[in-house]
mmCIF file of C-alpha atoms in Angstrom:
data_model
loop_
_atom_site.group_PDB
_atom_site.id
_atom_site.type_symbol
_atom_site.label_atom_id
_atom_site.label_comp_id
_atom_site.label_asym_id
_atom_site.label_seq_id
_atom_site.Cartn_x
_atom_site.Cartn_y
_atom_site.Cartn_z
ATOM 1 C CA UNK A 1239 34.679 -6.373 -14.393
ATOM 2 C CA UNK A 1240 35.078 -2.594 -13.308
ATOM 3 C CA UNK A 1241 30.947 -2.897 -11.907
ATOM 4 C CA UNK A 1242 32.040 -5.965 -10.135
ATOM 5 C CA UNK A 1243 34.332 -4.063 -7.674
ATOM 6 C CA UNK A 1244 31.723 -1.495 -6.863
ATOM 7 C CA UNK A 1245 29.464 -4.448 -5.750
ATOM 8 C CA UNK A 1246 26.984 -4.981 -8.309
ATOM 9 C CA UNK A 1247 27.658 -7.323 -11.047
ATOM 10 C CA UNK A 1248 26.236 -8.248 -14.320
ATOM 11 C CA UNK A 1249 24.135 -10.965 -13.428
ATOM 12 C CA UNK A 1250 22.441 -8.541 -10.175
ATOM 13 C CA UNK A 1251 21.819 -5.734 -12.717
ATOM 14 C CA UNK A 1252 19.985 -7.897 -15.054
ATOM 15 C CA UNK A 1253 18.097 -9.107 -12.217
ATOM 16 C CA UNK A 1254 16.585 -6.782 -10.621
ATOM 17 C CA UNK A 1255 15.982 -5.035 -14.807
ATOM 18 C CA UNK A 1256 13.484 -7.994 -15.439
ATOM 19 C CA UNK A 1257 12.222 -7.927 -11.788
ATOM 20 C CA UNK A 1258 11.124 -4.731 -12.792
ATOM 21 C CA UNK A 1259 10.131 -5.463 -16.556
ATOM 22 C CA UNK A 1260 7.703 -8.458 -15.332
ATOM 23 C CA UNK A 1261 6.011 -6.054 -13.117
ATOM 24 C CA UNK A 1262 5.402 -3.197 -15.491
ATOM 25 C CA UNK A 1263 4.127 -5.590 -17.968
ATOM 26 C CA UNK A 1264 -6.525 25.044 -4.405
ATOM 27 C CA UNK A 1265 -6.167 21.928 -2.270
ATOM 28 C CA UNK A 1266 -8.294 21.580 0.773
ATOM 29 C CA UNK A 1267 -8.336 18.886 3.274
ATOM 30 C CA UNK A 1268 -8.953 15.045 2.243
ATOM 31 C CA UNK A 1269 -11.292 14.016 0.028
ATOM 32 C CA UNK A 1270 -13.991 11.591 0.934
ATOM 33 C CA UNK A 1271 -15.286 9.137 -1.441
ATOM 34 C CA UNK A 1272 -18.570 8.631 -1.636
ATOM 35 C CA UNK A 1273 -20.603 6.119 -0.289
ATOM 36 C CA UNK A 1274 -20.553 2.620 -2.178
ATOM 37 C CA UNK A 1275 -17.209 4.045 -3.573
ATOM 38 C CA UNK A 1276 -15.978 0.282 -4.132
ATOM 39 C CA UNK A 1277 -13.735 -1.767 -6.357
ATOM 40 C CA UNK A 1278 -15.877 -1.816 -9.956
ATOM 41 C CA UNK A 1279 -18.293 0.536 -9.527
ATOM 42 C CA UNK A 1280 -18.199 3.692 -10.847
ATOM 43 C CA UNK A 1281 -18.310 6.556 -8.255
ATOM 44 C CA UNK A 1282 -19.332 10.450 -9.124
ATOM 45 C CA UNK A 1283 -16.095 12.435 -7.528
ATOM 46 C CA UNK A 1284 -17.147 15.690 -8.884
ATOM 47 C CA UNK A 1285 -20.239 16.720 -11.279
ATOM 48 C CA UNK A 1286 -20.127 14.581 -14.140
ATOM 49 C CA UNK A 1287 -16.728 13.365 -13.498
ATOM 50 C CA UNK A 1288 -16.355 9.454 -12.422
ATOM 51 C CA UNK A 1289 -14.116 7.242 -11.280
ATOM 52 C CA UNK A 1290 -14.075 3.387 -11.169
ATOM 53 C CA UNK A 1291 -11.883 2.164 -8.324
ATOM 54 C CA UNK A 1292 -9.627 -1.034 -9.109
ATOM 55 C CA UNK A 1293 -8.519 -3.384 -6.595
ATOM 56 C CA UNK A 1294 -5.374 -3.219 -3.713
ATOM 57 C CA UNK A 1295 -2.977 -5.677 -4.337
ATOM 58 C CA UNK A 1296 -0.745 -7.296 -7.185
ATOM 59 C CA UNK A 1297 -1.911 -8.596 -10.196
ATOM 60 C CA UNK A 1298 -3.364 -12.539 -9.402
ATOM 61 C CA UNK A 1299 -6.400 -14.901 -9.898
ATOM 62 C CA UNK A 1300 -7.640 -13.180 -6.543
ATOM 63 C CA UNK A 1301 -7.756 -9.607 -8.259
ATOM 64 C CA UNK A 1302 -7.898 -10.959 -11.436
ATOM 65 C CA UNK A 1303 -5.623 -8.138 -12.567
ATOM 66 C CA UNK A 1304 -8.383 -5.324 -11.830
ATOM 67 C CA UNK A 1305 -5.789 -3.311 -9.507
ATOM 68 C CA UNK A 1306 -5.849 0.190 -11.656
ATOM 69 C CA UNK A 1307 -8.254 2.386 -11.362
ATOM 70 C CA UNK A 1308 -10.414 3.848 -14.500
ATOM 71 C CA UNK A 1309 -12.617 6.381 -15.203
ATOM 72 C CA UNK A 1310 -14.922 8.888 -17.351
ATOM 73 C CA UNK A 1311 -16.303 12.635 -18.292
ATOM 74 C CA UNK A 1312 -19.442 12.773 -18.815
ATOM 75 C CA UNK A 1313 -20.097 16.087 -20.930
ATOM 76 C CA UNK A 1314 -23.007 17.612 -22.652
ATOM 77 C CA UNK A 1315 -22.398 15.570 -25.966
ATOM 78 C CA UNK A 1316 -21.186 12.772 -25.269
ATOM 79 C CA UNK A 1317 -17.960 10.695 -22.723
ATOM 80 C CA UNK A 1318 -14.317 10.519 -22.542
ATOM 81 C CA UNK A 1319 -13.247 7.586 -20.959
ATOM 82 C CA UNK A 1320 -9.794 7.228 -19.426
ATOM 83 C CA UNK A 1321 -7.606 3.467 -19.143
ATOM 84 C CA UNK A 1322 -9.442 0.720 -20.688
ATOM 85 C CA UNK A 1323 -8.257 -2.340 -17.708
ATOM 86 C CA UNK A 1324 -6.259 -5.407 -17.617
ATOM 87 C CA UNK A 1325 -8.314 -7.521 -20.229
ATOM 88 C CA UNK A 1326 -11.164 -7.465 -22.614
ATOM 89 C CA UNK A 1327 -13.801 -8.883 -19.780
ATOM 90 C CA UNK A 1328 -12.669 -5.804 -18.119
ATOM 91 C CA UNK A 1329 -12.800 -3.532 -20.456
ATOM 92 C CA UNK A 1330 -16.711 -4.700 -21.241
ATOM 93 C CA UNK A 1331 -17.428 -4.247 -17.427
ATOM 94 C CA UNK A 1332 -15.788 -0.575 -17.522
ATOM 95 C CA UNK A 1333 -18.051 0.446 -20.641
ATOM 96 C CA UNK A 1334 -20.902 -0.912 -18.873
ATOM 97 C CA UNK A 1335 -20.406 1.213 -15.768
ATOM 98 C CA UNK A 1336 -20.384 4.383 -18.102
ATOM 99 C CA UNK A 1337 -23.810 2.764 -19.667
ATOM 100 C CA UNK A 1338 -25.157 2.155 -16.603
ATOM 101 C CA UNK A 1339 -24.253 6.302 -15.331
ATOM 102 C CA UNK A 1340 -25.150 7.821 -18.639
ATOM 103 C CA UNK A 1341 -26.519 7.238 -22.301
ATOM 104 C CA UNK A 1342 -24.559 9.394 -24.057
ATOM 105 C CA UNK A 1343 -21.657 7.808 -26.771
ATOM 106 C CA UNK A 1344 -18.205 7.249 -26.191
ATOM 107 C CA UNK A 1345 -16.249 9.397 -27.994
ATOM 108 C CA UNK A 1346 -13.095 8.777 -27.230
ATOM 109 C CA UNK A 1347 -10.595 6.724 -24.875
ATOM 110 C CA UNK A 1348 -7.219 8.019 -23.681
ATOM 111 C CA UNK A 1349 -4.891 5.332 -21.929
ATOM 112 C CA UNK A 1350 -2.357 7.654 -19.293
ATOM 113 C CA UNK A 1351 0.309 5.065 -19.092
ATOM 114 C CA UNK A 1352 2.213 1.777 -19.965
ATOM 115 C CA UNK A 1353 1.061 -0.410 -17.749
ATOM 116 C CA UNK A 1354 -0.767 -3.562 -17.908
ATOM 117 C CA UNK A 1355 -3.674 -2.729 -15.763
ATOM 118 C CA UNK A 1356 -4.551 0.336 -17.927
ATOM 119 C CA UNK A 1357 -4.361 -1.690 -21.820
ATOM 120 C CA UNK A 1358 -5.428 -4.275 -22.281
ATOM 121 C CA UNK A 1359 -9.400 -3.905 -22.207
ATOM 122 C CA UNK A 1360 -8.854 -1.690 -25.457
ATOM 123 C CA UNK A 1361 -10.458 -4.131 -27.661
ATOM 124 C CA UNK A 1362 -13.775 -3.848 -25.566
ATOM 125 C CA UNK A 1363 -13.891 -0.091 -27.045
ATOM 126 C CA UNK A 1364 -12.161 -1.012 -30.213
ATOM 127 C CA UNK A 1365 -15.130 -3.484 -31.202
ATOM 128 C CA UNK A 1366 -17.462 -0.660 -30.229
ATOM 129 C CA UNK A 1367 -15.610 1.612 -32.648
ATOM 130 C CA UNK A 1368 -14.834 3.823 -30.385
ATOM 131 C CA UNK A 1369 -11.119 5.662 -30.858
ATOM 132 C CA UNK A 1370 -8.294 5.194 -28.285
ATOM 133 C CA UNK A 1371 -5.513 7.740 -28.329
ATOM 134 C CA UNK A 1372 -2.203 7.872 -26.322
ATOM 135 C CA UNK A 1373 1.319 9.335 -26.353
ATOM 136 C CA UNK A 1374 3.460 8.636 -28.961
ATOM 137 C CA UNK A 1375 6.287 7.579 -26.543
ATOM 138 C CA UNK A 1376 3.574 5.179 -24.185
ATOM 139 C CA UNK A 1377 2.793 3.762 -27.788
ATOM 140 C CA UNK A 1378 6.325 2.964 -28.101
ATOM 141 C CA UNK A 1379 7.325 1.431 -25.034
ATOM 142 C CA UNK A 1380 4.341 -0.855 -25.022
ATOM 143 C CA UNK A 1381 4.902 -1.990 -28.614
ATOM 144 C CA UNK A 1382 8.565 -2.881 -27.106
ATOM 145 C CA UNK A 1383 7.215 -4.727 -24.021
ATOM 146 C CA UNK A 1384 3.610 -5.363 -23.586
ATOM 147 C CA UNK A 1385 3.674 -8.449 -25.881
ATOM 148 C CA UNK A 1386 5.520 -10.385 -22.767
ATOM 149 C CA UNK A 1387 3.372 -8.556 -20.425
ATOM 150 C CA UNK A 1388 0.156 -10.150 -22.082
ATOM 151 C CA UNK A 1389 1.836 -13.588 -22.445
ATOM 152 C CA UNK A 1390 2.331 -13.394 -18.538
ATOM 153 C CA UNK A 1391 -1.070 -11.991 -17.804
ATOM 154 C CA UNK A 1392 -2.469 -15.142 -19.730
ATOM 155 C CA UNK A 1393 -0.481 -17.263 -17.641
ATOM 156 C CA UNK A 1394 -1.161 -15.257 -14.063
ATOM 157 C CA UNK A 1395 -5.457 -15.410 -15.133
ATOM 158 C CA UNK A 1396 -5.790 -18.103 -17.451
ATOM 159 C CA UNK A 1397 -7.528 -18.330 -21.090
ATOM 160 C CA UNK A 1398 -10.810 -17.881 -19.652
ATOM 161 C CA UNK A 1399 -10.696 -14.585 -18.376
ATOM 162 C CA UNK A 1400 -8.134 -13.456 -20.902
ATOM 163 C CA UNK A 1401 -10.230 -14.410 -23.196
ATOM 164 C CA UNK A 1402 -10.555 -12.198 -26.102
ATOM 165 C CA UNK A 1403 -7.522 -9.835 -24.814
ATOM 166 C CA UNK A 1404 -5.050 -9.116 -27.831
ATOM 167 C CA UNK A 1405 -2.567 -6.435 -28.257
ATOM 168 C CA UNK A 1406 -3.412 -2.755 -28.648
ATOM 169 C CA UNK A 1407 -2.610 -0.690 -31.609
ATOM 170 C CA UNK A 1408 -3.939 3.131 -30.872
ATOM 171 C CA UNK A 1409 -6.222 4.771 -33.433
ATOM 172 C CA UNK A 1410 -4.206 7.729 -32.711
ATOM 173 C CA UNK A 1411 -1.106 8.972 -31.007
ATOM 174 C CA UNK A 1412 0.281 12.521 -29.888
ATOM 175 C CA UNK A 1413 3.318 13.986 -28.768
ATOM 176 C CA UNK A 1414 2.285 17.161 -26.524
ATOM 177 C CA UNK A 1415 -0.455 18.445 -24.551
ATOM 178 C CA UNK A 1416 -3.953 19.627 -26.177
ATOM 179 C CA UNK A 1417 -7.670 20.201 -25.444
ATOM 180 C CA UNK A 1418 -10.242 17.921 -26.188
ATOM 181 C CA UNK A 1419 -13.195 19.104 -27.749
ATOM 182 C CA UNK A 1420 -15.103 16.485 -28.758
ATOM 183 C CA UNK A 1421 -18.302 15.910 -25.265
ATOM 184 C CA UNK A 1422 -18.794 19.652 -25.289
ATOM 185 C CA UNK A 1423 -16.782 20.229 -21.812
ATOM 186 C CA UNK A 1424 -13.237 21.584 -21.702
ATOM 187 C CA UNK A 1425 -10.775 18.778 -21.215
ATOM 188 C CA UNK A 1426 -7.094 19.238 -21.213
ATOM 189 C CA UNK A 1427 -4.680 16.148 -22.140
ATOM 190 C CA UNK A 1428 -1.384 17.592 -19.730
ATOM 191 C CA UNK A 1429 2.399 16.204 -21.072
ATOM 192 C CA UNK A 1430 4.985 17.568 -18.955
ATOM 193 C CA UNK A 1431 7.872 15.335 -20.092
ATOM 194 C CA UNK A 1432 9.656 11.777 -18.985
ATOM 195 C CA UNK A 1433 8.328 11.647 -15.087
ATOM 196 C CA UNK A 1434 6.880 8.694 -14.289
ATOM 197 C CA UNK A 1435 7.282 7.100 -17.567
ATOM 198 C CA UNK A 1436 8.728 8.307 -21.186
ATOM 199 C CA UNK A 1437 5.024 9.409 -22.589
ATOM 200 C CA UNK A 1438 2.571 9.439 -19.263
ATOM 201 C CA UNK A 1439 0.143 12.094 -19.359
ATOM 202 C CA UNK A 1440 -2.644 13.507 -16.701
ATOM 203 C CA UNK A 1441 -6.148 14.621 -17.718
ATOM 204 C CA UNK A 1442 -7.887 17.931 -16.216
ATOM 205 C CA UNK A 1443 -11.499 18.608 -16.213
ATOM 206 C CA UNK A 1444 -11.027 22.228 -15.936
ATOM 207 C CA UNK A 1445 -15.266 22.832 -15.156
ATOM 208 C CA UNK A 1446 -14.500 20.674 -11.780
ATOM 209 C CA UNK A 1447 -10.568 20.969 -11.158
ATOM 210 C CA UNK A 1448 -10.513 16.973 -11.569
ATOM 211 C CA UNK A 1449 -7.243 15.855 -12.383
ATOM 212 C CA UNK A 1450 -6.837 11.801 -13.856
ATOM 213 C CA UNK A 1451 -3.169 11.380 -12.651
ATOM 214 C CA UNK A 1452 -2.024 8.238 -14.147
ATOM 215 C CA UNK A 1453 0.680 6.819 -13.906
ATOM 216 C CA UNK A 1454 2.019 10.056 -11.989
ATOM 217 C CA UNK A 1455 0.557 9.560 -8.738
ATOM 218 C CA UNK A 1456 -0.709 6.708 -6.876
ATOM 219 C CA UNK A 1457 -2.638 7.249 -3.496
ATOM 220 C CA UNK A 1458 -2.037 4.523 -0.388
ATOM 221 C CA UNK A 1459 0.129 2.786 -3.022
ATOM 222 C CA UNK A 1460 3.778 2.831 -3.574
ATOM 223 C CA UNK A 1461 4.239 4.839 -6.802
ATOM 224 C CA UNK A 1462 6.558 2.519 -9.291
ATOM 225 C CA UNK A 1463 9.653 3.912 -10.147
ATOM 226 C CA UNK A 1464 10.494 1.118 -13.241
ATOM 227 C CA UNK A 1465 9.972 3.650 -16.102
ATOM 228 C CA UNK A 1466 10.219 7.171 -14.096
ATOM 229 C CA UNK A 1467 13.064 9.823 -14.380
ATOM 230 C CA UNK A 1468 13.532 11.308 -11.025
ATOM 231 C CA UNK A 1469 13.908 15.194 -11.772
ATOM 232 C CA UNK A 1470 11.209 14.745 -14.595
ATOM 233 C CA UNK A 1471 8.726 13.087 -12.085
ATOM 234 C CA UNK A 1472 9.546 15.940 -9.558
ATOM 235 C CA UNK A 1473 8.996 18.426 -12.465
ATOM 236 C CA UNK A 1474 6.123 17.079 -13.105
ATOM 237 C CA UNK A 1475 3.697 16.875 -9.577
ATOM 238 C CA UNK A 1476 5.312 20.965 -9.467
ATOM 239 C CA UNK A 1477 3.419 21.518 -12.824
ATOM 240 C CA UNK A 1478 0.487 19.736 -11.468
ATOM 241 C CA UNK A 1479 0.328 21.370 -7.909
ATOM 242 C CA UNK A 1480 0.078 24.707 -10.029
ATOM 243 C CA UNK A 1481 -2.793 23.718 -11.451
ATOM 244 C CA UNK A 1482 -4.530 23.636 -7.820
ATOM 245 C CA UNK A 1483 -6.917 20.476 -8.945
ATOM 246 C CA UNK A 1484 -9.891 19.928 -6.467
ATOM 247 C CA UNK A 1485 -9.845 16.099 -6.847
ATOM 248 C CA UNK A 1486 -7.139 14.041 -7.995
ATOM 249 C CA UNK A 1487 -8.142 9.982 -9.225
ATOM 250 C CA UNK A 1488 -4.833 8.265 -9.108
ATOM 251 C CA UNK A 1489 -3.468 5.589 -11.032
ATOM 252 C CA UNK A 1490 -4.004 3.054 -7.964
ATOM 253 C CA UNK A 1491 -6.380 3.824 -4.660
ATOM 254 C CA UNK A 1492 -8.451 5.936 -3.695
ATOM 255 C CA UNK A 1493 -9.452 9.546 -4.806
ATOM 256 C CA UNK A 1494 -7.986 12.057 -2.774
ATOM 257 C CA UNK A 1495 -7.254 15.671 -2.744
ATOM 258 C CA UNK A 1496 -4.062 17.841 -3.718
ATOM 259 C CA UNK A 1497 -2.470 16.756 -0.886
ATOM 260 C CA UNK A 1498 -1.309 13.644 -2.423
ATOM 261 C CA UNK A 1499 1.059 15.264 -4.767
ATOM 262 C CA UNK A 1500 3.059 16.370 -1.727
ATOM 263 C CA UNK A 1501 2.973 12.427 -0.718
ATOM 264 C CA UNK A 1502 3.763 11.026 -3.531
ATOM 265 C CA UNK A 1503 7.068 13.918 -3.777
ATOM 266 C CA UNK A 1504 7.641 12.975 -0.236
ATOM 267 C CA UNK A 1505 8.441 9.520 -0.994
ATOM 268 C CA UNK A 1506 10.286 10.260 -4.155
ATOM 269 C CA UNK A 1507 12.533 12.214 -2.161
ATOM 270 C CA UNK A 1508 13.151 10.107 1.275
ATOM 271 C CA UNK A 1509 13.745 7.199 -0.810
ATOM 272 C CA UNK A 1510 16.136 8.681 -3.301
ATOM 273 C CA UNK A 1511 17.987 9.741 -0.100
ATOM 274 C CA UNK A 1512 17.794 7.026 1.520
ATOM 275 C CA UNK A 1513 19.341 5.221 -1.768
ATOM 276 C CA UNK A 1514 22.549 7.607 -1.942
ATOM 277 C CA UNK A 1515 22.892 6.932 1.810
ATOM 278 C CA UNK A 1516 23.102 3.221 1.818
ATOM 279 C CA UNK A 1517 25.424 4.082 -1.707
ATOM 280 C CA UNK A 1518 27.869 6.228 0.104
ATOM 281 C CA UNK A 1519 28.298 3.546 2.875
ATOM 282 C CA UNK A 1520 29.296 0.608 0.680
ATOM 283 C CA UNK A 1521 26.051 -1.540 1.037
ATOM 284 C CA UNK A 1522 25.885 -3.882 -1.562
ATOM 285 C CA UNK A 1523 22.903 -4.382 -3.611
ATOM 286 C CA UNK A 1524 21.362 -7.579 -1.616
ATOM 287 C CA UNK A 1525 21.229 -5.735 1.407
ATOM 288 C CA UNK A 1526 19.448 -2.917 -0.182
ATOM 289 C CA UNK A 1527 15.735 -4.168 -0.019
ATOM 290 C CA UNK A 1528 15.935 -4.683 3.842
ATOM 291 C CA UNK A 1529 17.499 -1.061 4.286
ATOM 292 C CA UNK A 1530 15.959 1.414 2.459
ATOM 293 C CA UNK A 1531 13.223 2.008 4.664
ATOM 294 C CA UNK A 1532 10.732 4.614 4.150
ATOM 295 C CA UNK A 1533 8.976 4.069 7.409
ATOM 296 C CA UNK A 1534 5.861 7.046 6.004
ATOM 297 C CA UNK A 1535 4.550 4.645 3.794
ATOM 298 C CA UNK A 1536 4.903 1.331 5.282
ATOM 299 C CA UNK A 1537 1.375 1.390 5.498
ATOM 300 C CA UNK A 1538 0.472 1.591 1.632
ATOM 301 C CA UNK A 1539 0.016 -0.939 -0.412
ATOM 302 C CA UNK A 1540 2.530 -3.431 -2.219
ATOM 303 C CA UNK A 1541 5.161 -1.629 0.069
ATOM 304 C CA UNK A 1542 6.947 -5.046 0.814
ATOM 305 C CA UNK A 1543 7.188 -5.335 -2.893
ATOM 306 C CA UNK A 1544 6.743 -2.390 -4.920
ATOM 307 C CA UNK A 1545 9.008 -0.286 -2.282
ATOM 308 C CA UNK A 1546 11.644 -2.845 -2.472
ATOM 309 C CA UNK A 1547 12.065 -3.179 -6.196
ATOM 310 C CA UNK A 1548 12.447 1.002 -6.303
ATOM 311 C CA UNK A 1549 14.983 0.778 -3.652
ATOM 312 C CA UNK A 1550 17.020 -1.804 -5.383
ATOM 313 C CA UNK A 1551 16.583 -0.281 -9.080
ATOM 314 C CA UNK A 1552 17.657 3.330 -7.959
ATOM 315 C CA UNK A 1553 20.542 2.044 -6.212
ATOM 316 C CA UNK A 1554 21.684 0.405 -10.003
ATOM 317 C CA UNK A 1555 20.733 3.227 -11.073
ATOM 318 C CA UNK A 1556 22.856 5.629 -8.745
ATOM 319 C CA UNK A 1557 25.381 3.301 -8.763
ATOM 320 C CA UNK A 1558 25.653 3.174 -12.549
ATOM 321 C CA UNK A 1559 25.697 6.955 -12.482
ATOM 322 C CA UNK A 1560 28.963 6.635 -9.819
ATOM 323 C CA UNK A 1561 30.912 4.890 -11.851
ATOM 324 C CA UNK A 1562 30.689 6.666 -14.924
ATOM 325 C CA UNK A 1563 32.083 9.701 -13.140
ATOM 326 C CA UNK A 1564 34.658 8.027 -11.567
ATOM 327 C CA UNK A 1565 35.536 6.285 -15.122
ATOM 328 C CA UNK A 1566 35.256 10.603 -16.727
ATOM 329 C CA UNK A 1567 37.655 11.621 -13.649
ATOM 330 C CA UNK A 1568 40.047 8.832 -14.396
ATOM 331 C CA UNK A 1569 40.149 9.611 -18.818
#
């Protein structure tokens, strides 16, 4: 009854929770893609170092789900491939994109994040034997969750294209940052902590400075906050702008340069601000969506719904966090 009076109640909370659970189911100036750099294909961003570009907008039968992006390191004995896609078909089409660039075996897969568009072409590389490793704490939250996600992704795209899409069970999971050894170029697997989600990692290329962000940073795109913690996410693109990458491949959009960590901070901060604004004024949770405007990204994608769902989730959130100090003040 106590949330009530502070104008959010049970039945708000819990909606704008599965709102957000259905949906998770030495910098320089801007980097150019190259030409033909286009939704499937895989695209050379730095020497040996590719990137397959998904699709802008949500997942649908007009995207077919294919909205993250993917990629690959090619080294001297053999590929790393990084996030498998939304579905076995896709997974197949992202190992043929590395057989059509290079000849060399797979030797491993690492999936950054929990997220739909990132899992669920594992058994593509599973059938080819080919290992798939991810944090311990990514492993966990999908085993919680991803079940629903895949029941609603079969619904969303139908049987036919979900065909052959089942559940992913890692060959191997980790708890910390390492090196990878195993295509004969050094590779560095980077942890720095709950940020965007509980186990979301980045992957450098340390010959080229290419950094695979993940989950932590999407470019044109309005970064998710479902699964983030706020100071951990802000820890994290610190720990990652030390590292002065060359090229970062985001989670969603294009490739870009280091200049999109300070973007993707920039709009953690305005709308956490923004949030404890519309808090301290009394605004109640309906009128949240419409005011928390972060008029710098209005242009990026899935602002009208992405943005909106933050705003309203970190004002529970904040809220939340309000009363419980008011409730230690009172004791």
């Amino acid at each position: 009854m106590r949330v009530a009076r502070w104008g959010v109640s049970v039945a708000a909370v819990g909606a704008v929770l599965l709102a957000g659970l259905l949906a998770g189911c030495a910098s320089g100036g801007p980097v150019v893609a190259a030409e033909g750099d286009r939704a499937g294909r895989a695209v050379e961003v730095a020497a040996g170092v590719h990137m397959v570009r998904g699709l802008p907008g949500e997942v649908d039968a007009d995207t077919l789900g294919r909205i993250g992006n993917a990629g690959f390191i090619v080294g001297p004995d053999g590929v790393l491939a990084i996030d498998t896609g939304t579905s076995y078909r896709h997974g197949v089409a992202l190992l043929a994109e590395i057989r059509r660039v290079t000849d060399k075996p797979v030797r491993q897969v690492l999936i950054t994040h929990t997220r739909q568009e990132f899992l669920f072409g594992a058994m593509a590389f599973r059938e080819q034997a080919i290992p798939i490793a991810m944090h311990n704490k990514a492993a966990g939250l999908m085993r919680a969750r991803c079940e629903r996600c895949l029941k609603t992704l079969q619904r969303q795209l139908g049987d036919d294209e979900m065909r052959g899409t089942e559940m992913l069970k890692p060959d191997r999971e980790f708890d910390d940052s390492h090196a990878i050894d195993t295509i004969g170029r050094p590779v560095r697997v980077l942890y720095f902590g709950h940020s965007s989600g509980p186990g979301d990692i980045a992957v450098l290329d340390e010959r080229t400075g290419s950094l695979f962000a993940g989950g932590l940073i999407d470019h044109q795109r309005v970064p998710d906050v479902q699964d983030s913690d706020h100071d951990g996410w802000l820890s994290a693109l610190g720990a990652m702008r030390r590292l002065r990458p060359r090229v970062v491949v985001p989670g969603h959009g294009p490739v870009a340069s280091a200049q999109v960590l300070d973007e993707v901070q920039h709009y953690l901060g305005q709308l956490k601000q923004r949030v404890l604004d519309l808090l301290q004024s009394g605004v109640a949770l309906s009128a949240v969506p419409d005011a928390a405007e972060v008029p710098e990204a209005a242009g990026w994608d899935q602002y009208d719904t992405i943005h909106r769902r933050n705003a309203s989730i970190l004002f529970v959130r904040h809220e939340r966090d309000l009363l419980f100090r008011r409730a230690d003040l009172k004791e």
